Short mmCIF file of C-alpha atoms and ligand atoms in Angstrom, two decimals:
data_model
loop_
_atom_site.label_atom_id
_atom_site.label_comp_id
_atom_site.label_asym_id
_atom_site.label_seq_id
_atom_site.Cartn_x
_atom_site.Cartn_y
_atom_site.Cartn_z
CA UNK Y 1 20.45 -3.67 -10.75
CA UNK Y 2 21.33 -2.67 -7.17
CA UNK Y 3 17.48 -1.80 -6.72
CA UNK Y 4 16.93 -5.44 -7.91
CA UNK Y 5 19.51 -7.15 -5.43
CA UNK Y 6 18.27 -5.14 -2.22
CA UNK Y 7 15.42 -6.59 -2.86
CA UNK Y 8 16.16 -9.61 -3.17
CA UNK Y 9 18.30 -9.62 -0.17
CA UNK Y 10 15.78 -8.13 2.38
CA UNK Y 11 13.00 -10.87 1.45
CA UNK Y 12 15.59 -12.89 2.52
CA UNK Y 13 16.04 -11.20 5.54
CA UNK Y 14 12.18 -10.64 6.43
CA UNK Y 15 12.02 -14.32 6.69
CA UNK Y 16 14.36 -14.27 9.24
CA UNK Y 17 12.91 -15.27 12.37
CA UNK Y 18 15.63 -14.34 14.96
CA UNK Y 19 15.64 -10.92 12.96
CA UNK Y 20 12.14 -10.29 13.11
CA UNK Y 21 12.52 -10.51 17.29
CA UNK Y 22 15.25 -8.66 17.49
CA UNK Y 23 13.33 -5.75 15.30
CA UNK Y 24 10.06 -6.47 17.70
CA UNK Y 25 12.19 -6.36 20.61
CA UNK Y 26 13.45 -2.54 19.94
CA UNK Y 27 11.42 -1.71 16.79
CA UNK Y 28 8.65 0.08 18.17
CA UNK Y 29 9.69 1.24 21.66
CA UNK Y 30 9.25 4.15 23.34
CA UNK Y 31 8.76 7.38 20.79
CA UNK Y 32 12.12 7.22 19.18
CA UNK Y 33 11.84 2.86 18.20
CA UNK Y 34 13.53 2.51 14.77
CA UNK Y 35 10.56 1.63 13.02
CA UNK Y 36 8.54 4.53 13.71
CA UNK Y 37 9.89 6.21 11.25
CA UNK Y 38 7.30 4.16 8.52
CA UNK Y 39 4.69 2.75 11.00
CA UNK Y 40 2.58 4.85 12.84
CA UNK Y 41 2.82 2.63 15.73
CA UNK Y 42 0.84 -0.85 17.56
CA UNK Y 43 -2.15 0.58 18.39
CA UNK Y 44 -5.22 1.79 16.28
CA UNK Y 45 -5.00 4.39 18.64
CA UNK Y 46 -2.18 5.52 17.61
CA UNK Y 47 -2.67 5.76 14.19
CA UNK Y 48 -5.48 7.62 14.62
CA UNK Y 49 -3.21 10.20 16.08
CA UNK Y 50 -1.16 9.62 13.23
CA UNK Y 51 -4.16 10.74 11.27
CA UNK Y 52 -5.78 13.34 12.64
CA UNK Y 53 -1.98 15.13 12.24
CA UNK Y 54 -1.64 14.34 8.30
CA UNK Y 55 -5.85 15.44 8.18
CA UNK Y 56 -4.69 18.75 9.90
CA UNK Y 57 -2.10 19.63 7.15
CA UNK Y 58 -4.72 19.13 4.70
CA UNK Y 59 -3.61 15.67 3.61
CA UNK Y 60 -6.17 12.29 3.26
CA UNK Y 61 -5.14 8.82 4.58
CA UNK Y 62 -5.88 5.39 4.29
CA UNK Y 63 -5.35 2.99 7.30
CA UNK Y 64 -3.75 -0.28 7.20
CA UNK Y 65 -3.89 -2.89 9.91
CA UNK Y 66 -0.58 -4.46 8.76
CA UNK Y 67 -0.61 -8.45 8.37
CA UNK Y 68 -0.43 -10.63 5.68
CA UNK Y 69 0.35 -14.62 4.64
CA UNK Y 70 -2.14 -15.55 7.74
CA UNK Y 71 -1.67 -19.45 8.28
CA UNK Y 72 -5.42 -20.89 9.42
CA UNK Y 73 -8.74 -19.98 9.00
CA UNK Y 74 -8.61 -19.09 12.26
CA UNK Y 75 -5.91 -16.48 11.94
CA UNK Y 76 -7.48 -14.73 9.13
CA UNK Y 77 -10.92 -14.96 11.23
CA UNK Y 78 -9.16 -13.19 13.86
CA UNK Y 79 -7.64 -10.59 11.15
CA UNK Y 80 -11.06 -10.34 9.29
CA UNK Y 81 -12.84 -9.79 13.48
CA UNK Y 82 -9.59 -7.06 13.84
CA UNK Y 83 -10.69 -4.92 10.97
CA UNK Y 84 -14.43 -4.45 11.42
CA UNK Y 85 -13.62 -3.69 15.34
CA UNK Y 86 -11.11 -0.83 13.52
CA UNK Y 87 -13.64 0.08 11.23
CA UNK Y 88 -15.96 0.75 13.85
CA UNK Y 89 -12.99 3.23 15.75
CA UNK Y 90 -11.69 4.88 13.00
CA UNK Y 91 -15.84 5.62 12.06
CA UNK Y 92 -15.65 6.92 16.13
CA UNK Y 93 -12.69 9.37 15.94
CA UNK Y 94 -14.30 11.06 12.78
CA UNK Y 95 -11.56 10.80 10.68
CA UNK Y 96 -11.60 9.61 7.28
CA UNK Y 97 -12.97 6.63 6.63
CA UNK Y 98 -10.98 4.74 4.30
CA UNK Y 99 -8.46 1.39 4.64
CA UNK Y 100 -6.13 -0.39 3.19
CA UNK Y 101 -6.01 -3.94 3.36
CA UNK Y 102 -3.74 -7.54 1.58
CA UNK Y 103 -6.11 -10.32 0.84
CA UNK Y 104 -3.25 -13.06 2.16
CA UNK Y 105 -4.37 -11.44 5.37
CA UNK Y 106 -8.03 -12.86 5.30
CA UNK Y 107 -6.75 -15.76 4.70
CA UNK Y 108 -6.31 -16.37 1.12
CA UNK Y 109 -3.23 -18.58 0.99
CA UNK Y 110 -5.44 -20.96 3.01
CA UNK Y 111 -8.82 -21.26 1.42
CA UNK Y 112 -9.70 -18.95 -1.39
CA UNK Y 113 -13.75 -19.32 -0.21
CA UNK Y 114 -12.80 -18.08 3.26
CA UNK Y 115 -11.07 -15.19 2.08
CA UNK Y 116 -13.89 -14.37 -0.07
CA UNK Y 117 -16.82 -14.64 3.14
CA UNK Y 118 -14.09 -12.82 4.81
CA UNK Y 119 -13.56 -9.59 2.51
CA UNK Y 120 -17.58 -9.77 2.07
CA UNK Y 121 -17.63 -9.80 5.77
CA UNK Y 122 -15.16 -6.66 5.58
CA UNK Y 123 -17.55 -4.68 2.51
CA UNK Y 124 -20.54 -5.12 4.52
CA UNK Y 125 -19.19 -3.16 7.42
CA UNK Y 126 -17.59 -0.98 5.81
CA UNK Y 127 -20.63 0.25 3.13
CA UNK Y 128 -22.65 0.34 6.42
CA UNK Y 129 -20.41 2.81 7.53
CA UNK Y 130 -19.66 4.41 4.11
CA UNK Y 131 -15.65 3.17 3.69
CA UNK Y 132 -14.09 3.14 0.81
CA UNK Y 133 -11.50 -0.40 1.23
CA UNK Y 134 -8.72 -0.94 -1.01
CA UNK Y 135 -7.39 -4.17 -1.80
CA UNK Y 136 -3.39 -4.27 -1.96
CA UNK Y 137 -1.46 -6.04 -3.98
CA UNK Y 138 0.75 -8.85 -3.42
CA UNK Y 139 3.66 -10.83 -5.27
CA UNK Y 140 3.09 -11.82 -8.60
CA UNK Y 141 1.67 -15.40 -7.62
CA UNK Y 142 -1.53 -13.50 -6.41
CA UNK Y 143 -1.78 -10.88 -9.22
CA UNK Y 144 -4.74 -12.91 -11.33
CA UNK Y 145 -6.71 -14.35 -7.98
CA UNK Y 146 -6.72 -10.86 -6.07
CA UNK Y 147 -7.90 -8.88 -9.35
CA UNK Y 148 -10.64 -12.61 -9.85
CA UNK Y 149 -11.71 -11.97 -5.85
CA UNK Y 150 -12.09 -8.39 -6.86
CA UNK Y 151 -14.32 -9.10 -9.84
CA UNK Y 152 -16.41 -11.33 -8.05
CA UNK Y 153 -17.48 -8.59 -5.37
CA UNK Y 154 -17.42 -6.20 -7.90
CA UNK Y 155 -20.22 -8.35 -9.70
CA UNK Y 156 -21.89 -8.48 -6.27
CA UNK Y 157 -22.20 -4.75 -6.44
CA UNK Y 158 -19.54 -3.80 -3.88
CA UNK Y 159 -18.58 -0.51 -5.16
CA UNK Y 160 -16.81 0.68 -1.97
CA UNK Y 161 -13.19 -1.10 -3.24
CA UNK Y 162 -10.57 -0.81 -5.62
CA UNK Y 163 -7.48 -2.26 -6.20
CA UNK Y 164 -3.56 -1.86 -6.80
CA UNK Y 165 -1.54 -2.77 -10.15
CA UNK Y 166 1.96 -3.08 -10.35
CA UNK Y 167 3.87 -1.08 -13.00
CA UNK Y 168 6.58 -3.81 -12.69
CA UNK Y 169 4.87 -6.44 -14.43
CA UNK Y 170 4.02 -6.27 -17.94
CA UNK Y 171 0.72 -7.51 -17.83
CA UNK Y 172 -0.46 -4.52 -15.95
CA UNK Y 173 -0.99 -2.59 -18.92
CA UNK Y 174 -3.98 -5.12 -19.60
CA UNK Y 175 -5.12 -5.04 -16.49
CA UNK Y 176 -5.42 -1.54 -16.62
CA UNK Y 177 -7.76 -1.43 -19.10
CA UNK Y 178 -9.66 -4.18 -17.53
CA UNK Y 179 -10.04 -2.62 -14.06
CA UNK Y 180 -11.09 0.54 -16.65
CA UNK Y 181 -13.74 -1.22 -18.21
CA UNK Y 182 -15.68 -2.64 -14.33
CA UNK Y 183 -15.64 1.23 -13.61
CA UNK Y 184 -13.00 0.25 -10.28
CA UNK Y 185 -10.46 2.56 -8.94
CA UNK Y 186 -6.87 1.43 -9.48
CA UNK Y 187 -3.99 2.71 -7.48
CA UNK Y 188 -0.95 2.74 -9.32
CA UNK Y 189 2.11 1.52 -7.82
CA UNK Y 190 5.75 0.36 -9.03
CA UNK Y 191 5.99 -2.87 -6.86
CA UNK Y 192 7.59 -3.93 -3.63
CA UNK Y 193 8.29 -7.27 -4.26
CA UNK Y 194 11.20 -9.31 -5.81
CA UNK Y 195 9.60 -10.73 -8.67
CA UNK Y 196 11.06 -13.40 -10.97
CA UNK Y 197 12.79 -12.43 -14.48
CA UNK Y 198 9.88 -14.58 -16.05
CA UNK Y 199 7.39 -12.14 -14.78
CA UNK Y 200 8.29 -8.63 -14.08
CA UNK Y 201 10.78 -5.91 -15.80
CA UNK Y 202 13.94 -6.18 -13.96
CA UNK Y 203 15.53 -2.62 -14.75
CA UNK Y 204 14.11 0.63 -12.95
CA UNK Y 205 13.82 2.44 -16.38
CA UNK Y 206 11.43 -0.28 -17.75
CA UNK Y 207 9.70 -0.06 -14.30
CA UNK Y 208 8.99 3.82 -15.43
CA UNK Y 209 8.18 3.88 -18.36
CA UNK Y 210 5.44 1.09 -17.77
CA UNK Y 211 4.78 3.51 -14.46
CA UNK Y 212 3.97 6.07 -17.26
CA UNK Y 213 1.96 4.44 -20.11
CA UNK Y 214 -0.09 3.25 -17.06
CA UNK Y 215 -0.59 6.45 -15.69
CA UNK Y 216 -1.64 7.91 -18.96
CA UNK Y 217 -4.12 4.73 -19.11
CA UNK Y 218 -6.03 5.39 -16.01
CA UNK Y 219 -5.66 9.31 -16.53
CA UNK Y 220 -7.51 9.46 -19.92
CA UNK Y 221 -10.18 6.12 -19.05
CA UNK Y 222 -9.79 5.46 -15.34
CA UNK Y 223 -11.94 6.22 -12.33
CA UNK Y 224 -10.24 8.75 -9.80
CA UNK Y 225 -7.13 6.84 -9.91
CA UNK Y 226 -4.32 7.19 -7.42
CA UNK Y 227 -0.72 7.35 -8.53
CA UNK Y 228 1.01 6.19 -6.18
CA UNK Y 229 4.95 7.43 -6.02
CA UNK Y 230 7.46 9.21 -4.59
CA UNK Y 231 9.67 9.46 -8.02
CA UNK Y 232 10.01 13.32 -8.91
CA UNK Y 233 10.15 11.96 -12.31
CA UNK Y 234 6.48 9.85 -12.19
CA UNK Y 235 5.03 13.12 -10.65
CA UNK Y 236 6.31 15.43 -13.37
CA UNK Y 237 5.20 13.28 -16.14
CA UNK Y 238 1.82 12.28 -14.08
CA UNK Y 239 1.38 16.65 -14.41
CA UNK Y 240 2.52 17.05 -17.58
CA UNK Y 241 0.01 14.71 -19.24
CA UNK Y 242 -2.75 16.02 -16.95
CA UNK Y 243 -1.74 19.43 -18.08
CA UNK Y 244 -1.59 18.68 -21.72
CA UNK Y 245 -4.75 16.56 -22.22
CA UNK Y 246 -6.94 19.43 -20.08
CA UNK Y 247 -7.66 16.52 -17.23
CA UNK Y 248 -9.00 18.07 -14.08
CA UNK Y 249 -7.14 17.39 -11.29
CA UNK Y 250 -9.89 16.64 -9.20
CA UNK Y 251 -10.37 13.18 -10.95
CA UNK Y 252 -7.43 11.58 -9.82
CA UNK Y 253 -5.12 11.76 -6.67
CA UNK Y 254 -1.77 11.12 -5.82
CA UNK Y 255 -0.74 8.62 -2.77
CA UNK Y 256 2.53 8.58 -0.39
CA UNK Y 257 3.70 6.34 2.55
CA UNK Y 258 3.49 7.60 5.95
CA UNK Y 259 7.09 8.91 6.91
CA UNK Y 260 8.35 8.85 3.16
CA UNK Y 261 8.81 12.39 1.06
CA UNK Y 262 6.75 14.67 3.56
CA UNK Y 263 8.08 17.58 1.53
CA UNK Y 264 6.94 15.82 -1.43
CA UNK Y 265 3.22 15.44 0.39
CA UNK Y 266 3.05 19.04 1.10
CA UNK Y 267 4.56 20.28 -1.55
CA UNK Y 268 1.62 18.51 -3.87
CA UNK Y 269 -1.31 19.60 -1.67
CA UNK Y 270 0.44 23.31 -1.42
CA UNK Y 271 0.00 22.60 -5.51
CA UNK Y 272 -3.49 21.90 -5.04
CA UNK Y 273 -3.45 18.15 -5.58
CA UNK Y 274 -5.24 15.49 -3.69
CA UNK Y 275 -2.64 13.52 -1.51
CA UNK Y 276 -3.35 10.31 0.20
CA UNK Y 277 -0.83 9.39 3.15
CA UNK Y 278 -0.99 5.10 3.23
CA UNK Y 279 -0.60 4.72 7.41
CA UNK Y 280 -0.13 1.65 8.42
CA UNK Y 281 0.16 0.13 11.47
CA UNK Y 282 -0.26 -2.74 13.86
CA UNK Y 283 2.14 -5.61 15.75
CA UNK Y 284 2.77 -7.04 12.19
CA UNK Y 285 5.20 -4.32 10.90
CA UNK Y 286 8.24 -6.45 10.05
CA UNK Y 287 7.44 -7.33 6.85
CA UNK Y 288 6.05 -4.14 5.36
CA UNK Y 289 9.03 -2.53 7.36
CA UNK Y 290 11.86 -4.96 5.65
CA UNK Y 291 9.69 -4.19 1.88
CA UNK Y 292 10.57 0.09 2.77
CA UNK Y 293 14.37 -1.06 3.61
CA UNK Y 294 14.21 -2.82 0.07
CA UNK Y 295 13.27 -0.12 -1.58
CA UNK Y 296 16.78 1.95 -0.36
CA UNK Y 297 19.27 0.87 1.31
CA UNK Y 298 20.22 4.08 2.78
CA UNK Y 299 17.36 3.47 5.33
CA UNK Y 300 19.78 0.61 7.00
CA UNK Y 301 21.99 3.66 8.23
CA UNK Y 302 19.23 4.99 10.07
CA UNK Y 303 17.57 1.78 11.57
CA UNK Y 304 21.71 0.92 12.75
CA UNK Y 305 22.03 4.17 14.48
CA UNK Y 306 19.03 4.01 15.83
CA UNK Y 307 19.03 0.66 17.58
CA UNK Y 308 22.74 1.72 19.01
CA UNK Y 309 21.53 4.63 20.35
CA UNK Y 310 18.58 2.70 22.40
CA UNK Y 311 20.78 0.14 23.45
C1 FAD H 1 0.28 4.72 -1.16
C2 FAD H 1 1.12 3.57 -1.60
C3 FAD H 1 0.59 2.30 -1.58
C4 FAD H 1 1.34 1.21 -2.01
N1 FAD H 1 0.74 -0.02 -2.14
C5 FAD H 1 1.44 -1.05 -2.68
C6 FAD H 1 0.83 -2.28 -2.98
O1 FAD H 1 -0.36 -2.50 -2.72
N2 FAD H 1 1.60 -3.27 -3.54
C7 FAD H 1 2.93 -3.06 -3.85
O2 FAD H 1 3.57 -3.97 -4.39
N3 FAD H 1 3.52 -1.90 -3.58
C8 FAD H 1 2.83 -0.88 -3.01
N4 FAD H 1 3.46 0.31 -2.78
C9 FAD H 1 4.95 0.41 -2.86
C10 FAD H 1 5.44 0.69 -4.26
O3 FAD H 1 5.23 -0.43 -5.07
C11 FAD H 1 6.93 1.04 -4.26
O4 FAD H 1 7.65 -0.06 -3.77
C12 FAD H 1 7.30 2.26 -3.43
O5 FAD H 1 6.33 3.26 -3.54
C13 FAD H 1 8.67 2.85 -3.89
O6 FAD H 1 8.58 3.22 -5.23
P1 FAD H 1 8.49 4.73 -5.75
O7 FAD H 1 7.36 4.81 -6.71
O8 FAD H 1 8.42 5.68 -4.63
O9 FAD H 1 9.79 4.93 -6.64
P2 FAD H 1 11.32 4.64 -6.39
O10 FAD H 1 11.98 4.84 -7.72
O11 FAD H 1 11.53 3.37 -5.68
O12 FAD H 1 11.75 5.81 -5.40
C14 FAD H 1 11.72 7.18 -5.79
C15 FAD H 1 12.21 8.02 -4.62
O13 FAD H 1 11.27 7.90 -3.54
C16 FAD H 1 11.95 7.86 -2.29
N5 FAD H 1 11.71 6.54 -1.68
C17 FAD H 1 11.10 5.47 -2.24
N6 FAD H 1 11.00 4.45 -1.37
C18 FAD H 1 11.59 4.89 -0.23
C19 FAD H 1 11.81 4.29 1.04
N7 FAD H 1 11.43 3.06 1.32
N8 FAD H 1 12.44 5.04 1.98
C20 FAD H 1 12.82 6.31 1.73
N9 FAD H 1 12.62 6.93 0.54
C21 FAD H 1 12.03 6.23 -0.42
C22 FAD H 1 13.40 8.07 -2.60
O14 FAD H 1 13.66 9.46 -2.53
C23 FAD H 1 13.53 7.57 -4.02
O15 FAD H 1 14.61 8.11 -4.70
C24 FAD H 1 2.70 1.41 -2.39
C25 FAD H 1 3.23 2.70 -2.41
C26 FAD H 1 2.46 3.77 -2.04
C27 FAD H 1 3.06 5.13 -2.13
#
């Protein structure tokens, strides 16, 4: 219930436009900005230092050049021009060679066609340079056309994406076993967004449990899947099934947010688990950075202290 009303509350707030420039304003400044604490910073630069710290402690990472809900084709032209310039210097820095990326981004709230040349566009580069690209996932208005888009490079023989299902909505389960059947890699997630009765379980129990029959879906049929938590409980049971049904743990990998559970992270890989970090970065953090306040409102004591102690 409370989970369900914080949510609700800070999409209200991310669409705040005097927020959002008093959050740019002291967000990101200096070392010790506020929102540091989940985005790696502006630059690509700077997540690549991000990086190449997780890489040293052993960990993997995926980059994302934060934007989404781009409002011409121009805008997602310039965000589809952004990412194969990053491709090209995350490819230069040596480290790992994988992104993260939201379809609303390349434009797909403006012209579906667009968005498709535009993530085709993406794929090219990134096969060139051997990239795997994942395709987020968005609110529930999206859910069909982002897994459709997928499908239709997927047909084209793009086999350097996956994509992300939502254990929040009940038609996941399906989906599941549809992503199982292309042969795609599905990360696993709960969902960030505040999603209508209509469409999504409302309690965090029915959240799990869908989190878990999921889980065992892509564990027993899936390709290297990634579950994607930081619920003690999702890991356990994620382990437990692994453990019982004699699946390697190579196949599949779990996935964290930068700057969320790094004893959780370690602990895993110390376990000898795969561990993706998700890093994401950019001058487009508000909105990802509102969705991580959502998700607990004890991070509201921390962003409050910090912006009084910068003032
Ligand atoms: C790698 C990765 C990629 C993701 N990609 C997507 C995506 O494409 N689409 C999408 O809708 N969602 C995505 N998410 C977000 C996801 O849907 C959840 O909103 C988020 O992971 C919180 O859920 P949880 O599984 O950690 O469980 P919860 O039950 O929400 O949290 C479990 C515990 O994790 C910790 N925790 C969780 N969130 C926070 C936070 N913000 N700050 C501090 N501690 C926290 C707390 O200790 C909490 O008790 C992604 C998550 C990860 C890890």
């Amino acid at each position: 219930m409370l989970q369900t009303v914080s949510k609700a509350f800070f999409h209200v707030l991310a669409g705040s436009h005097s927020l959002k420039t008093l959050a740019s304003r002291y967000g990101m400044r200096g070392g010790g900005g506020f929102a540091r604490r989940f985005i790696a910073g502006e630059s690509v630069q700077e997540a690549i230092d991000a990086a190449r710290r997780i890489e040293a402690d052993g960990l993997h990472v995926t980059l994302d050049y934060l934007g989404e809900s781009v409002a011409s084709i121009a805008e997602a032209d310039a965000a589809t021009r952004a990412y194969i310039a990053i491709l090209g210097e995350i490819a230069a820095a040596g480290i790992e060679r994988n992104v993260s990326l939201k379809l609303t981004q390349l434009g797909l709230t403006v012209d579906r066609a667009t968005c498709v040349d535009n993530l085709r566009r993406i794929l090219d580069a990134a096969a060139a340079r051997d990239f795997f690209v994942r395709v987020d996932m968005e609110n529930s208005p999206y859910t069909e056309v982002t897994l459709g888009v997928f499908e239709t490079m997927w047909q084209q023989e793009y086999r350097n994406a996956g994509v992300v299902l939502q254990s929040c909505l009940p038609r996941s389960e399906a989906d599941a076993v549809r992503m199982n059947e292309l042969g795609a890699r599905v990360r696993l997630v709960k969902g960030a967004y505040k999603e209508p009765r209509d469409t999504a379980y409302q309690s965090k129990a029915d959240v799990d449990a869908a989190f878990v029959r999921i889980m065992k879906i892509l564990l027993t049929d899936g390709t290297f899947p990634a579950i994607a938590t930081h619920d003690p409980a999702m890991l356990d049971a994620t382990r437990a099934f692994a453990t019982e049904q004699g699946i390697d743990a190579a196949t599949y990998e779990f996935q964290m947010l930068y700057g969320i559970r790094r004893d959780l992270q370690n602990g895993l890989k110390r376990e000898g688990f795969g561990v993706r970090v998700y890093v994401p970065f950019g001058r487009e953090w508000f909105p990802y950075f509102m969705r991580r306040l959502g998700e607990r409102p004890a991070n509201v004591g921390f962003v409050i202290r910090g912006v009084l102690s910068e003032r």
